[in-house]
Coordinates of C-alpha atoms and ligand atoms in Angstrom, one line a residue:
M1 CA 0.0 16.2 15.8
S2 CA -0.4 12.4 16.3
K3 CA -3.4 11.1 14.4
V4 CA -5.6 9.0 16.6
T5 CA -7.6 6.2 15.0
V6 CA -10.2 4.4 17.0
I7 CA -10.6 1.0 15.3
N8 CA -14.1 0.1 16.4
H9 CA -15.0 -2.7 14.0
P10 CA -18.0 -4.7 15.3
L11 CA -15.8 -7.8 15.9
I12 CA -13.3 -5.8 17.9
Q13 CA -16.1 -4.2 20.0
H14 CA -17.6 -7.6 20.7
K15 CA -14.3 -9.2 21.7
L16 CA -13.4 -6.1 23.8
R17 CA -16.7 -6.5 25.6
I18 CA -15.7 -10.0 26.7
L19 CA -12.1 -8.8 27.6
R20 CA -13.5 -6.1 29.9
D21 CA -15.7 -8.5 31.8
Q22 CA -14.2 -9.3 35.2
N23 CA -15.5 -12.9 34.8
T24 CA -13.3 -13.6 31.8
G25 CA -10.5 -15.9 32.8
T26 CA -6.8 -15.9 31.7
K27 CA -7.1 -18.5 28.9
D28 CA -9.9 -16.5 27.1
F29 CA -8.3 -13.2 27.9
R30 CA -5.0 -14.2 26.3
A31 CA -6.8 -15.6 23.2
L32 CA -8.9 -12.4 22.8
V33 CA -6.0 -10.0 23.2
N34 CA -4.3 -11.8 20.3
E35 CA -7.4 -11.9 18.2
I36 CA -8.0 -8.2 18.6
A37 CA -4.4 -7.5 17.8
T38 CA -4.7 -9.4 14.5
L39 CA -7.8 -7.4 13.6
M40 CA -6.1 -4.1 14.5
A41 CA -3.0 -5.0 12.5
Y42 CA -5.1 -5.2 9.4
E43 CA -6.0 -1.5 9.8
V44 CA -2.6 -0.4 11.1
S45 CA -1.0 -1.8 7.9
R46 CA -3.4 -0.1 5.6
E47 CA -0.9 2.5 4.4
M48 CA 1.9 0.0 3.6
Q49 CA 3.5 0.8 0.3
L50 CA 2.9 -1.4 -2.8
E51 CA 4.8 -1.7 -6.1
D52 CA 3.8 -3.2 -9.4
V53 CA 5.3 -6.5 -10.4
E54 CA 4.7 -8.6 -13.5
I55 CA 3.9 -12.3 -13.0
Q56 CA 2.7 -15.2 -15.0
T57 CA -0.6 -16.8 -13.8
P58 CA -1.5 -20.3 -15.2
V59 CA -3.5 -18.3 -17.8
A60 CA -1.7 -15.1 -18.7
K61 CA 0.9 -12.5 -17.9
T62 CA -0.3 -9.8 -15.6
T63 CA 0.8 -6.9 -13.5
V64 CA -0.1 -7.2 -9.8
K65 CA 0.9 -5.5 -6.5
Q66 CA 3.4 -6.6 -3.9
L67 CA 4.6 -5.0 -0.7
T68 CA 7.6 -2.8 -0.9
G69 CA 9.1 -0.1 1.3
K70 CA 10.1 -0.4 4.9
K71 CA 10.2 -3.8 6.7
V72 CA 8.4 -4.0 10.0
A73 CA 9.5 -4.4 13.6
I74 CA 7.0 -5.2 16.3
V75 CA 8.0 -3.9 19.7
P76 CA 5.9 -5.1 22.7
I77 CA 6.2 -3.1 26.0
L78 CA 6.7 -5.9 28.5
R79 CA 5.0 -7.6 30.0
A80 CA 1.5 -7.0 28.7
G81 CA 2.5 -6.1 25.2
L82 CA 3.7 -9.6 24.7
G83 CA 0.1 -10.7 24.6
M84 CA -0.4 -8.9 21.3
V85 CA 2.7 -10.1 19.4
D86 CA 1.4 -13.3 18.0
G87 CA -1.7 -11.6 16.8
V88 CA 0.3 -9.1 14.7
V89 CA 2.7 -11.7 13.5
N90 CA -0.3 -13.7 12.1
L91 CA -0.7 -10.9 9.5
I92 CA 3.0 -9.8 9.2
P93 CA 5.0 -13.0 9.6
A94 CA 8.3 -11.5 8.3
A95 CA 8.3 -8.9 11.0
K96 CA 11.3 -8.8 13.4
I97 CA 10.5 -8.4 17.1
G98 CA 12.2 -6.1 19.6
H99 CA 11.4 -5.9 23.4
I100 CA 11.2 -3.1 25.8
G101 CA 10.7 -3.9 29.5
M102 CA 8.9 -1.2 31.4
Y103 CA 7.0 -1.3 34.7
R104 CA 5.0 1.4 36.3
D105 CA 5.7 2.3 39.9
E106 CA 2.4 1.6 41.7
Q107 CA 2.8 4.7 43.9
T108 CA 4.2 7.3 41.7
L109 CA 2.9 5.9 38.4
E110 CA 6.3 6.7 36.9
P111 CA 7.6 4.2 34.3
H112 CA 10.9 2.4 34.8
E113 CA 12.8 0.8 31.9
Y114 CA 14.5 -2.5 32.8
F115 CA 15.2 -4.2 29.5
I116 CA 15.7 -3.3 25.8
K117 CA 16.7 -5.5 22.9
L118 CA 15.9 -4.4 19.3
P119 CA 16.6 -5.6 15.8
E120 CA 20.0 -4.2 14.6
D121 CA 18.4 -2.4 11.6
I122 CA 15.7 -0.8 13.7
Q123 CA 16.3 2.6 12.0
K124 CA 15.3 1.1 8.6
R125 CA 12.1 -0.5 9.9
E126 CA 8.6 0.7 10.4
V127 CA 8.0 0.1 14.1
I128 CA 4.7 -0.9 15.6
I129 CA 4.8 -0.6 19.4
V130 CA 2.2 -2.8 21.1
D131 CA 0.8 -2.5 24.6
P132 CA -2.8 -3.2 25.6
M133 CA -3.1 -0.1 27.9
L134 CA -2.3 3.6 27.4
A135 CA -3.1 5.1 30.8
T136 CA -1.0 8.1 31.9
G137 CA 1.0 7.5 28.7
G138 CA 4.3 7.5 30.6
S139 CA 5.4 4.0 29.6
A140 CA 4.6 4.5 25.9
K141 CA 6.3 7.9 25.9
D142 CA 9.5 6.5 27.4
A143 CA 9.4 3.5 25.1
I144 CA 9.1 5.8 22.1
E145 CA 12.0 7.9 23.4
A146 CA 14.2 4.8 23.8
L147 CA 13.4 3.7 20.3
K148 CA 14.1 7.1 18.8
K149 CA 17.4 7.3 20.7
R150 CA 18.4 4.1 18.9
G151 CA 17.5 5.5 15.5
A152 CA 13.9 4.4 14.9
K153 CA 12.1 7.0 12.8
A154 CA 8.8 5.6 11.6
I155 CA 6.9 4.6 14.7
K156 CA 3.2 3.7 15.3
L157 CA 1.6 3.0 18.7
M158 CA -1.1 0.3 18.8
V159 CA -3.1 -0.1 22.0
L160 CA -6.3 -1.8 23.0
V161 CA -7.7 0.7 25.6
S162 CA -6.6 4.3 26.0
A163 CA -7.4 7.1 28.5
P164 CA -7.6 10.7 27.3
E165 CA -4.6 11.5 29.5
G166 CA -2.4 9.0 27.7
I167 CA -3.4 10.2 24.3
K168 CA -2.6 13.8 25.3
T169 CA 0.9 12.7 26.6
I170 CA 1.8 11.1 23.3
Q171 CA 0.4 13.9 21.2
E172 CA 2.4 16.5 23.2
T173 CA 5.7 14.6 23.4
H174 CA 5.7 12.6 20.2
P175 CA 3.5 14.3 17.7
D176 CA 5.0 12.3 14.8
V177 CA 3.7 9.0 16.3
D178 CA 0.2 8.0 15.2
I179 CA -1.9 6.1 17.7
Y180 CA -4.3 3.2 17.0
T181 CA -6.7 2.2 19.7
A182 CA -9.6 -0.2 19.9
A183 CA -11.3 2.0 22.6
L184 CA -11.0 5.5 24.0
D185 CA -12.2 5.3 27.6
E186 CA -13.5 8.0 30.0
K187 CA -10.7 8.7 32.4
L188 CA -8.1 7.5 34.9
N189 CA -9.0 6.8 38.5
E190 CA -7.0 7.8 41.6
N191 CA -4.8 4.7 41.2
G192 CA -4.0 5.5 37.6
Y193 CA -6.3 2.7 36.3
I194 CA -8.3 3.3 33.1
V195 CA -12.1 3.7 33.8
P196 CA -13.9 1.6 32.8
G197 CA -10.9 -0.1 31.3
L198 CA -10.2 -3.8 31.9
G199 CA -8.1 -3.9 35.0
D200 CA -4.4 -4.8 35.1
A201 CA -3.7 -6.2 31.7
G202 CA -0.4 -7.9 32.6
D203 CA -1.9 -9.7 35.6
R204 CA -5.0 -10.8 33.7
L205 CA -2.9 -12.0 30.7
F206 CA -0.4 -14.0 32.8
G207 CA -2.6 -14.9 35.8
T208 CA -0.4 -13.3 38.3
K209 CA -3.2 -12.0 40.6
Ligands
PRP301 C1 0.8 -1.5 32.2 C2 0.5 -1.5 30.7 C3 1.4 -0.3 30.2 C4 1.3 0.6 31.4 C5 0.4 1.7 31.1 O1 2.1 -2.1 32.4 O2 0.8 -2.7 30.1 O3 2.7 -0.7 29.9 O4 0.9 -0.1 32.5 O5 0.4 2.7 32.1 P1 0.9 4.2 31.8 O6 0.3 4.6 30.5 O7 0.4 5.0 32.9 O8 2.4 4.2 31.8 P2 2.6 -2.4 33.9 O9 3.5 -1.2 34.3 O10 1.5 -2.7 34.8 O11 3.6 -3.6 33.7 P3 3.2 -5.1 33.3 O12 2.8 -5.1 31.9 O13 4.5 -5.8 33.5 O14 2.2 -5.6 34.2
URA302 N1 -2.1 -0.5 33.3 C1 -3.0 -1.5 33.3 O1 -2.7 -2.7 33.1 N2 -4.3 -1.1 33.4 C2 -4.7 0.1 33.6 O2 -5.9 0.4 33.7 C3 -3.7 1.1 33.6 C4 -2.4 0.8 33.5

């Protein structure tokens, strides 16, 4: 079953508090989403593999660690996932970036895929899907399916705010995908919004409402 890690570092909780506030404007919202993504990426990359390598410091020869194993692909779910990309790239600058366009029908809450473009070697990469919101889980579920169909095997899902319903969807449909979230909220409301949540992440990021 998918492991769920709530990354509730004090800095993340403080930034999330500002993000949730309805008085926080687009400029600050955008900056905070990126800052939280950077802090979360630190934890999401904790299990990256290392190998020994011998180097010469100005003083002596020594054996130190360097990253090995799979290279990384960051895959934002458009639109709102775009707001987290720079934050992750800050820590993993060599990562390649794929994109999956997905929108949720406001009436049925069903996700619809409208765009996908991935690095050619996606099957060899460790994939980090990023999206601020995991609500019903429909968008993330379909995004993971689309990635698996194209050969991706090692996939992690990194979100800012999740609802129990979304966690359950991913655990039931993709038990091999671990979930990293900054907050686990109470529930979904009748319109499919996370409660208390932070509202419509895409609109708040891009100032479209
Ligand atoms: C939001 C959010 C997720 C999705 C979550 O995107 O960024 O992708 O909703 O909801 P779900 O878990 O119920 O599928 P939205 O569809 O509003 O598109 P946008 O990012 O383009 O605004
Ligand atoms: N998408 C959002 O942007 N916010 C929610 O609360 C749920 C889905």
